[in-house]
Every structure is written in structure tokens, then in C-alpha cells.
GROMACS .gro file of C-alpha atoms in nm:
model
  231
    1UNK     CA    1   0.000   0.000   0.000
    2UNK     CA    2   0.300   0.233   0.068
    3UNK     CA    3   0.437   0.124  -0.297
    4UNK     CA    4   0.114   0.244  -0.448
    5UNK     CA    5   0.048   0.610  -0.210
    6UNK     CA    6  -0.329   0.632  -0.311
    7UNK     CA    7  -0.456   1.004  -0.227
    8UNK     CA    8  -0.807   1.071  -0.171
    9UNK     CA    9  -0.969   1.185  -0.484
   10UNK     CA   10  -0.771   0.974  -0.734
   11UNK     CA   11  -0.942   0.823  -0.967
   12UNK     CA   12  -0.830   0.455  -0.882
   13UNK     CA   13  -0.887   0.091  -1.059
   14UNK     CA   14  -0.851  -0.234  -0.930
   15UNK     CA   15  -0.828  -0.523  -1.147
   16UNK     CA   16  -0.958  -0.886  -1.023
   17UNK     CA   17  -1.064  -0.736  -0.603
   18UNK     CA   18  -1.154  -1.100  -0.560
   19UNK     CA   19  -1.237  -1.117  -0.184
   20UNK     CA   20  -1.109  -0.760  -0.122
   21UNK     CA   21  -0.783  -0.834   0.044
   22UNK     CA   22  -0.669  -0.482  -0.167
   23UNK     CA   23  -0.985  -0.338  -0.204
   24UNK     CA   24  -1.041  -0.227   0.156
   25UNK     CA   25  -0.726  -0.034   0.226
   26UNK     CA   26  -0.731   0.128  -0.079
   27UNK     CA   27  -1.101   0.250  -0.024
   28UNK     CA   28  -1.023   0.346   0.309
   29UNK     CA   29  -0.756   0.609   0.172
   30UNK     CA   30  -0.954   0.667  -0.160
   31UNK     CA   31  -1.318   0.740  -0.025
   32UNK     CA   32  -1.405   0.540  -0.342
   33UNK     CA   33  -1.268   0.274  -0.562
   34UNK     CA   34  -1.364   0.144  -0.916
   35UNK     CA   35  -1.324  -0.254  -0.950
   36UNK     CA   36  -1.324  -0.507  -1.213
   37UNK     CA   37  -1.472  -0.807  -1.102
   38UNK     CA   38  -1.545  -1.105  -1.360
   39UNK     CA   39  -1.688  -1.346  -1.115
   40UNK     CA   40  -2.072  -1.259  -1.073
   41UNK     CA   41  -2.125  -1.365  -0.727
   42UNK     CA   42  -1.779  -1.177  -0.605
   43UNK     CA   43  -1.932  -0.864  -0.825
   44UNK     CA   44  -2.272  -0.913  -0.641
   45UNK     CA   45  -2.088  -0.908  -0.285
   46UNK     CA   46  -1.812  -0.598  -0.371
   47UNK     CA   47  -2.192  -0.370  -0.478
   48UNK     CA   48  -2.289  -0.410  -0.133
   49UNK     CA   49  -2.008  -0.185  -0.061
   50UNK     CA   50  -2.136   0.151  -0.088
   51UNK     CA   51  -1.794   0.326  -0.191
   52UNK     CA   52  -1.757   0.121  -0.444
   53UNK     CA   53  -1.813   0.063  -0.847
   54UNK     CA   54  -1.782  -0.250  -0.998
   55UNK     CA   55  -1.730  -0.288  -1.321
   56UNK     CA   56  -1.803  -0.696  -1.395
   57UNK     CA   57  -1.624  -0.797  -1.708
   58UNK     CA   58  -1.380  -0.978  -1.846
   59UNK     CA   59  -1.040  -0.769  -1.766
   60UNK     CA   60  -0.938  -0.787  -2.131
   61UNK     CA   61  -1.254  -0.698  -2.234
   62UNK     CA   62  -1.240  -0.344  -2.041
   63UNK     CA   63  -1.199  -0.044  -2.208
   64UNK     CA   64  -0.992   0.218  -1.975
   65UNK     CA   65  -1.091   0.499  -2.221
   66UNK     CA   66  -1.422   0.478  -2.139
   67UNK     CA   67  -1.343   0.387  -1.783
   68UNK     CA   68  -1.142   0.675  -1.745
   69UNK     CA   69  -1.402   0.918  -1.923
   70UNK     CA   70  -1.714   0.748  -1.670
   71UNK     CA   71  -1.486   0.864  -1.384
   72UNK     CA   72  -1.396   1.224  -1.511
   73UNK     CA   73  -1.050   1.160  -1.492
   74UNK     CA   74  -0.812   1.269  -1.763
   75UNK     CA   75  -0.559   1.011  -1.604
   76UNK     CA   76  -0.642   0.700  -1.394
   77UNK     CA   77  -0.444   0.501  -1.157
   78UNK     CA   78  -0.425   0.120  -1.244
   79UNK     CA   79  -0.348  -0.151  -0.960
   80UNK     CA   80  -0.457  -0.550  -0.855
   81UNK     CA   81  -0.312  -0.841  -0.826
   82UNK     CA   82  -0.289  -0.993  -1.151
   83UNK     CA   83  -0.389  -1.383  -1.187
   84UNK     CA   84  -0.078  -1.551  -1.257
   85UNK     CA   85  -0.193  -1.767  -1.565
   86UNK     CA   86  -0.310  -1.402  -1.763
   87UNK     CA   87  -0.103  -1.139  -1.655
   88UNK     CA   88   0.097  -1.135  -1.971
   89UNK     CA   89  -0.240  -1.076  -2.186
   90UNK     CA   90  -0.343  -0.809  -1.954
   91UNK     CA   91  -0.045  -0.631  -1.907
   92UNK     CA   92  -0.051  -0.643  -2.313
   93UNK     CA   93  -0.409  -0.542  -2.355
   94UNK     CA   94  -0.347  -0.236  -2.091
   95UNK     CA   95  -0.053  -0.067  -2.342
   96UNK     CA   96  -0.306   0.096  -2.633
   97UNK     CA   97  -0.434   0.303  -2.291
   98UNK     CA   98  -0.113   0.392  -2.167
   99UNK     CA   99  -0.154   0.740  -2.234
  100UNK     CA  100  -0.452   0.805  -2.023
  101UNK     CA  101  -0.271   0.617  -1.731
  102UNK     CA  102  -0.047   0.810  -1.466
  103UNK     CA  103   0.054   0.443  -1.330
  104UNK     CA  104   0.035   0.095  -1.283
  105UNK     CA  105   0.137  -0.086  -0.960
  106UNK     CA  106   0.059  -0.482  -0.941
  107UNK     CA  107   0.159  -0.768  -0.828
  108UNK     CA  108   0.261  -1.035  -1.019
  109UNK     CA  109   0.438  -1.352  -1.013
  110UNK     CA  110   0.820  -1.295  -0.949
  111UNK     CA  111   0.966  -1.439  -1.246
  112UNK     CA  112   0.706  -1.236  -1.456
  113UNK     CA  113   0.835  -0.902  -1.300
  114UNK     CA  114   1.179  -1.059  -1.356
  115UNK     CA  115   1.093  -1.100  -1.726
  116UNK     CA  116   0.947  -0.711  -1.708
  117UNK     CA  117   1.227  -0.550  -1.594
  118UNK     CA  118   1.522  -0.728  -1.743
  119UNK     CA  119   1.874  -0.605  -1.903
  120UNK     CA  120   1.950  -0.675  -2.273
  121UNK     CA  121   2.197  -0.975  -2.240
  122UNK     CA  122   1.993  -1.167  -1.950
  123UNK     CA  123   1.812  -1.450  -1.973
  124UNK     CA  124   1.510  -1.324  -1.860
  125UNK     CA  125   1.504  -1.060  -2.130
  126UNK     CA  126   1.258  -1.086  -2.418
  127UNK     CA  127   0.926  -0.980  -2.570
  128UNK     CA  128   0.772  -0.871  -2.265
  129UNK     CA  129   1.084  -0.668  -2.180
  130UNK     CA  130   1.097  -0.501  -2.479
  131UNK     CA  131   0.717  -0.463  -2.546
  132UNK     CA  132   0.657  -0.309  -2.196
  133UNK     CA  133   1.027  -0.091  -2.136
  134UNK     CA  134   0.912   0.078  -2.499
  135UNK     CA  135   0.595   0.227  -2.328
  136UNK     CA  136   0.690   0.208  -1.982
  137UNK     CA  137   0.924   0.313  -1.656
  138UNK     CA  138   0.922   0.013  -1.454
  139UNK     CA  139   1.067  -0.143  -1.112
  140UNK     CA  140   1.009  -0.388  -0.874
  141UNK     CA  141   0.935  -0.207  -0.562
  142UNK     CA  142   0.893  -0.530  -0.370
  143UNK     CA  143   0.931  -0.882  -0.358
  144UNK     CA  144   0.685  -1.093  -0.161
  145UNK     CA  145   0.762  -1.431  -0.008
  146UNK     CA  146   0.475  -1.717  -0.044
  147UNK     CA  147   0.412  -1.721   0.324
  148UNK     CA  148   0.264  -1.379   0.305
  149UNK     CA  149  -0.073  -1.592   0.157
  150UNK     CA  150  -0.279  -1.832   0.319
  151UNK     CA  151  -0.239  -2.056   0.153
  152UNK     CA  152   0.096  -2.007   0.034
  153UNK     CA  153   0.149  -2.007  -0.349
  154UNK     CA  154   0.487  -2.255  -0.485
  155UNK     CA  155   0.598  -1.972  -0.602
  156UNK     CA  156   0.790  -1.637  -0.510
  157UNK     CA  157   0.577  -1.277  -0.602
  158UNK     CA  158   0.709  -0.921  -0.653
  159UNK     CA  159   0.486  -0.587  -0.692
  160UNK     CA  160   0.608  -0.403  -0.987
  161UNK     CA  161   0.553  -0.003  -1.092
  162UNK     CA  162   0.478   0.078  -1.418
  163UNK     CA  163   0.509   0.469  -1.527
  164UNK     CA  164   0.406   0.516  -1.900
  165UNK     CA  165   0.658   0.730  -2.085
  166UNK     CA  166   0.656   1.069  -2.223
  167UNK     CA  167   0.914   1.040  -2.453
  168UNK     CA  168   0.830   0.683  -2.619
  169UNK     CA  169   0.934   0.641  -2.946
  170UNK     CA  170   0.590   0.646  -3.193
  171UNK     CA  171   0.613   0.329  -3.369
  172UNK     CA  172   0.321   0.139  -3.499
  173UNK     CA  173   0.272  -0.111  -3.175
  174UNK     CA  174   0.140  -0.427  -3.421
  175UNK     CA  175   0.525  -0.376  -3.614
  176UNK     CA  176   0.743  -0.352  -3.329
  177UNK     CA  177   0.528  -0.677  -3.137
  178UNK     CA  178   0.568  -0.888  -3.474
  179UNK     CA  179   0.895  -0.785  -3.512
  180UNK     CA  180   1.024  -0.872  -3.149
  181UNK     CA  181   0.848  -1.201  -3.188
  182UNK     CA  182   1.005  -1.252  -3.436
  183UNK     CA  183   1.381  -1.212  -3.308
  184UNK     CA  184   1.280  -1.390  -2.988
  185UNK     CA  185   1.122  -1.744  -3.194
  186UNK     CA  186   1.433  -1.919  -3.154
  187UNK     CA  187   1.595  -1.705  -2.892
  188UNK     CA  188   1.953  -1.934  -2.899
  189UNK     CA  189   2.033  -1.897  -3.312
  190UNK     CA  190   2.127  -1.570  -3.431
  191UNK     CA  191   1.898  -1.274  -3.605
  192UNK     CA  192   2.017  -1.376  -3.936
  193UNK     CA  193   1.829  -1.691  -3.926
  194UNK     CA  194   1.502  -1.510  -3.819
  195UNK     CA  195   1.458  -1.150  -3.787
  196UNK     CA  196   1.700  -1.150  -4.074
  197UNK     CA  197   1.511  -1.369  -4.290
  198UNK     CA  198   1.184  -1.160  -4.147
  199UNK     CA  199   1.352  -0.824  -4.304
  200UNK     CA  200   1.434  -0.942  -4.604
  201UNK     CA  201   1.122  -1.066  -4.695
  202UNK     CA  202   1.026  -0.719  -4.658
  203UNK     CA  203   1.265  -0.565  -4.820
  204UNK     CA  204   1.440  -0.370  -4.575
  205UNK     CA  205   1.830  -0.261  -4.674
  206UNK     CA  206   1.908  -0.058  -4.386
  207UNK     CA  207   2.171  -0.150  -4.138
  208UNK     CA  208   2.093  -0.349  -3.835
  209UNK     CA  209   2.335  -0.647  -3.725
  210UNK     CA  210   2.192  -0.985  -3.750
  211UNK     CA  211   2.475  -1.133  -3.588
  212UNK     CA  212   2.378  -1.156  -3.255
  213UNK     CA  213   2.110  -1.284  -3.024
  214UNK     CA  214   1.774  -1.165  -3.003
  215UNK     CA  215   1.876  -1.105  -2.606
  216UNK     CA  216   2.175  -0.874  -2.746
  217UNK     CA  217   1.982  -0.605  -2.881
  218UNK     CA  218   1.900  -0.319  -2.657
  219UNK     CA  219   1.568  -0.157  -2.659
  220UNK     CA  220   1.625   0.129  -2.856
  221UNK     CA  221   1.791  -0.080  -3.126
  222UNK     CA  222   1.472  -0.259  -3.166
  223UNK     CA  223   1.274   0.044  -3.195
  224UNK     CA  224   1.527   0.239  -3.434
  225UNK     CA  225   1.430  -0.066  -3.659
  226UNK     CA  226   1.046  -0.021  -3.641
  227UNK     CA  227   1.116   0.320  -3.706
  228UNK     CA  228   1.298   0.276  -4.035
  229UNK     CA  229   1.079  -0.056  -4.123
  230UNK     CA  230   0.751   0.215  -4.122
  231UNK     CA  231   0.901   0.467  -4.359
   0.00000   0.00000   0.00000
């Protein structure tokens, strides 16, 4: 609760409030709290709660423009604890809305946040990395050991911040995503053998090295390319 600071006021949204483990703290700073709830007798108890607007939907379903125009709110506050087996698809159906978002705090499996915030020459780094560092700030603010649950998941979690960018580079989000995909399908051969087949195919004679690893490329490097690829 720290990580996240909510203020009174904010226009805050909590994905997946379950049995309200989040929910009530944050309300209690907030003085009210919008949720999205899929399960229809969770969303049934959470509109008891007077403070409170559920929203009872499918997460990836959800459009945060709209959400963010019902509240009044020119920017909204994202939060939750992501389920474990569809974080990646809502983490990836959240970036289209990034602009009308001040932040995102949630927690996540550990090896996911891992995957999030990773270097360039690290095993953990890959599409996700470079997907979400293109739009995003990010860090892991804290890591959370399984006996913090009852019961206990096998598994170590983190809570990660996510701060979209200003100064992202404007590249055509369905190009870069293919693009990275492609470099990361057979993550141990080098570029040439995908991403460089993947350029040729489209004609591109610019200069990019396809001697490397997919993990080898920085960021940037990846967006320079999109860039060039949409002129």
C-alpha cells in the first residue's frame, strides 16, 4: 500500500478485487474505488459496498478509455493483483491506454516481474521486456515471499511499478510486437536466421546487425528498426 500512495480523490482501478484483500485499504484512503470483477457472485458481494463501483467484465474486455471518461479523470491510476496464468495478456491489452494512465502498480508472479524489468543480455530478457520498457518506466518495488498468503502459493511474487513514458518512441505497436516475436522465436540462433530472414522478406536494406542474439539487442535498437521498417 506504501508502494502504491493512493490520495483521496484519485481516480483509482482495481483489477480482479476478488475477496477484497486490496480493495479495503485502498477504499479506506480513496473514499471510493472502481473494481473489475469477472466473477458474478464476487461482483454481487463488492456492490454491497457503498464506496464502491464495480465494473463486472472480463479484464481484457475493459476499455480504460471509457473507464477513465465514466470517472472524469483525464488520467487514472491502475493496480490488482494480476492472476498468474493471464497477466501477460493483460499487461498487453493495458498498453493501447497507456496514455490516459499516470501508473500501474501490481503484483505479479516474481519471475514475470523478472521477465518485465530485465537487461539486454539476461536471460530473462525478451518480448515482454521489450514490449513493456518501450511504453513504460518500470521497477520492482517489492518482492513478496509465499508465506505472506494463506495458503501459500509454490511460487515467489514481486509488486512491480509501471510509469508510461513521455518520450516513447511512436512506432506502430502491431510492427514492433511482430517484429520482437520474431527475433525472440528461436531465442539461442542468431537474427540472421530469423529477424534476418523476417527483413528481407520485406525488403528492408538498412543497417541493423543480424549477428547476434535476439537477447543482445537493446531496446532502442529494436525500436530504431520499427522506425525505419515504417518509412
Amino acid at each position: 500500500m506504501r508502494a502504491i500512495d493512493p490520495r483521496p480523490g484519485q481516480a483509482v482501478v482495481e483489477i480482479g478485487p476478488g475477496l477484497a484483500a486490496l480493495t479495503q485499504p485502498l477504499v479506506e484512503r480513496l473514499g471510493l474505488l472502481t473494481v473489475i470483477e469477472l466473477d458474478r457472485d464476487l461482483a454481487a458481494r463488492l456492490r454491497a459496498h457503498p464506496q464502491l463501483t464495480v465494473i463486472e467484465s472480463d479484464v481484457l474486455k475493459v476499455d480504460f478509455a471509457q473507464v477513465a471518461q465514466a470517472l472524469a479523470a483525464t488520467k487514472i491510476r491502475v493496480t490488482g493483483n494480476l492472476p498468474y496464468n493471464i497477466s501477460s495478456p493483460i499487461l498487453f491489452h493495458l498498453l493501447p491506454f497507456a496514455d490516459g494512465i499516470e501508473d500501474q502498480h501490481f503484483m505479479l508472479q516474481k519471475e514475470v516481474v523478472d521477465r518485465m524489468v530485465a537487461a539486454p543480455s539476461t536471460s530473462d530478457y525478451g518480448r515482454l521486456s521489450v514490449m513493456l520498457q518501450w511504453r513504460y518506466a518500470m521497477e520492482c518495488v517489492l518482492t513478496v515471499p509465499p508465506d505472506a498468503f494463506d495458503p501459500p502459493p509454490r511460487v515467489m511474487s514481486a509488486v512491480v511499478r509501471m510509469q508510461p513514458r513521455a518520450d516513447f518512441a511512436p512506432v506502430d505497436a502491431a510492427l514492433l510486437s511482430e517484429l520482437v516475436q520474431v527475433a525472440f522465436s528461436q531465442r539461442r540462433k542468431l537474427l540472421r536466421h530469423t529477424l534476418g530472414r523476417w527483413l528481407e522478406a520485406r525488403g528492408f536494406t538498412g543497417e541493423f546487425d543480424v549477428q547476434r542474439r535476439a537477447e543482445e539487442v537493446p531496446v532502442d535498437e529494436y525500436l530504431a528498426l520499427a522506425t525505419s521498417l515504417q518509412k
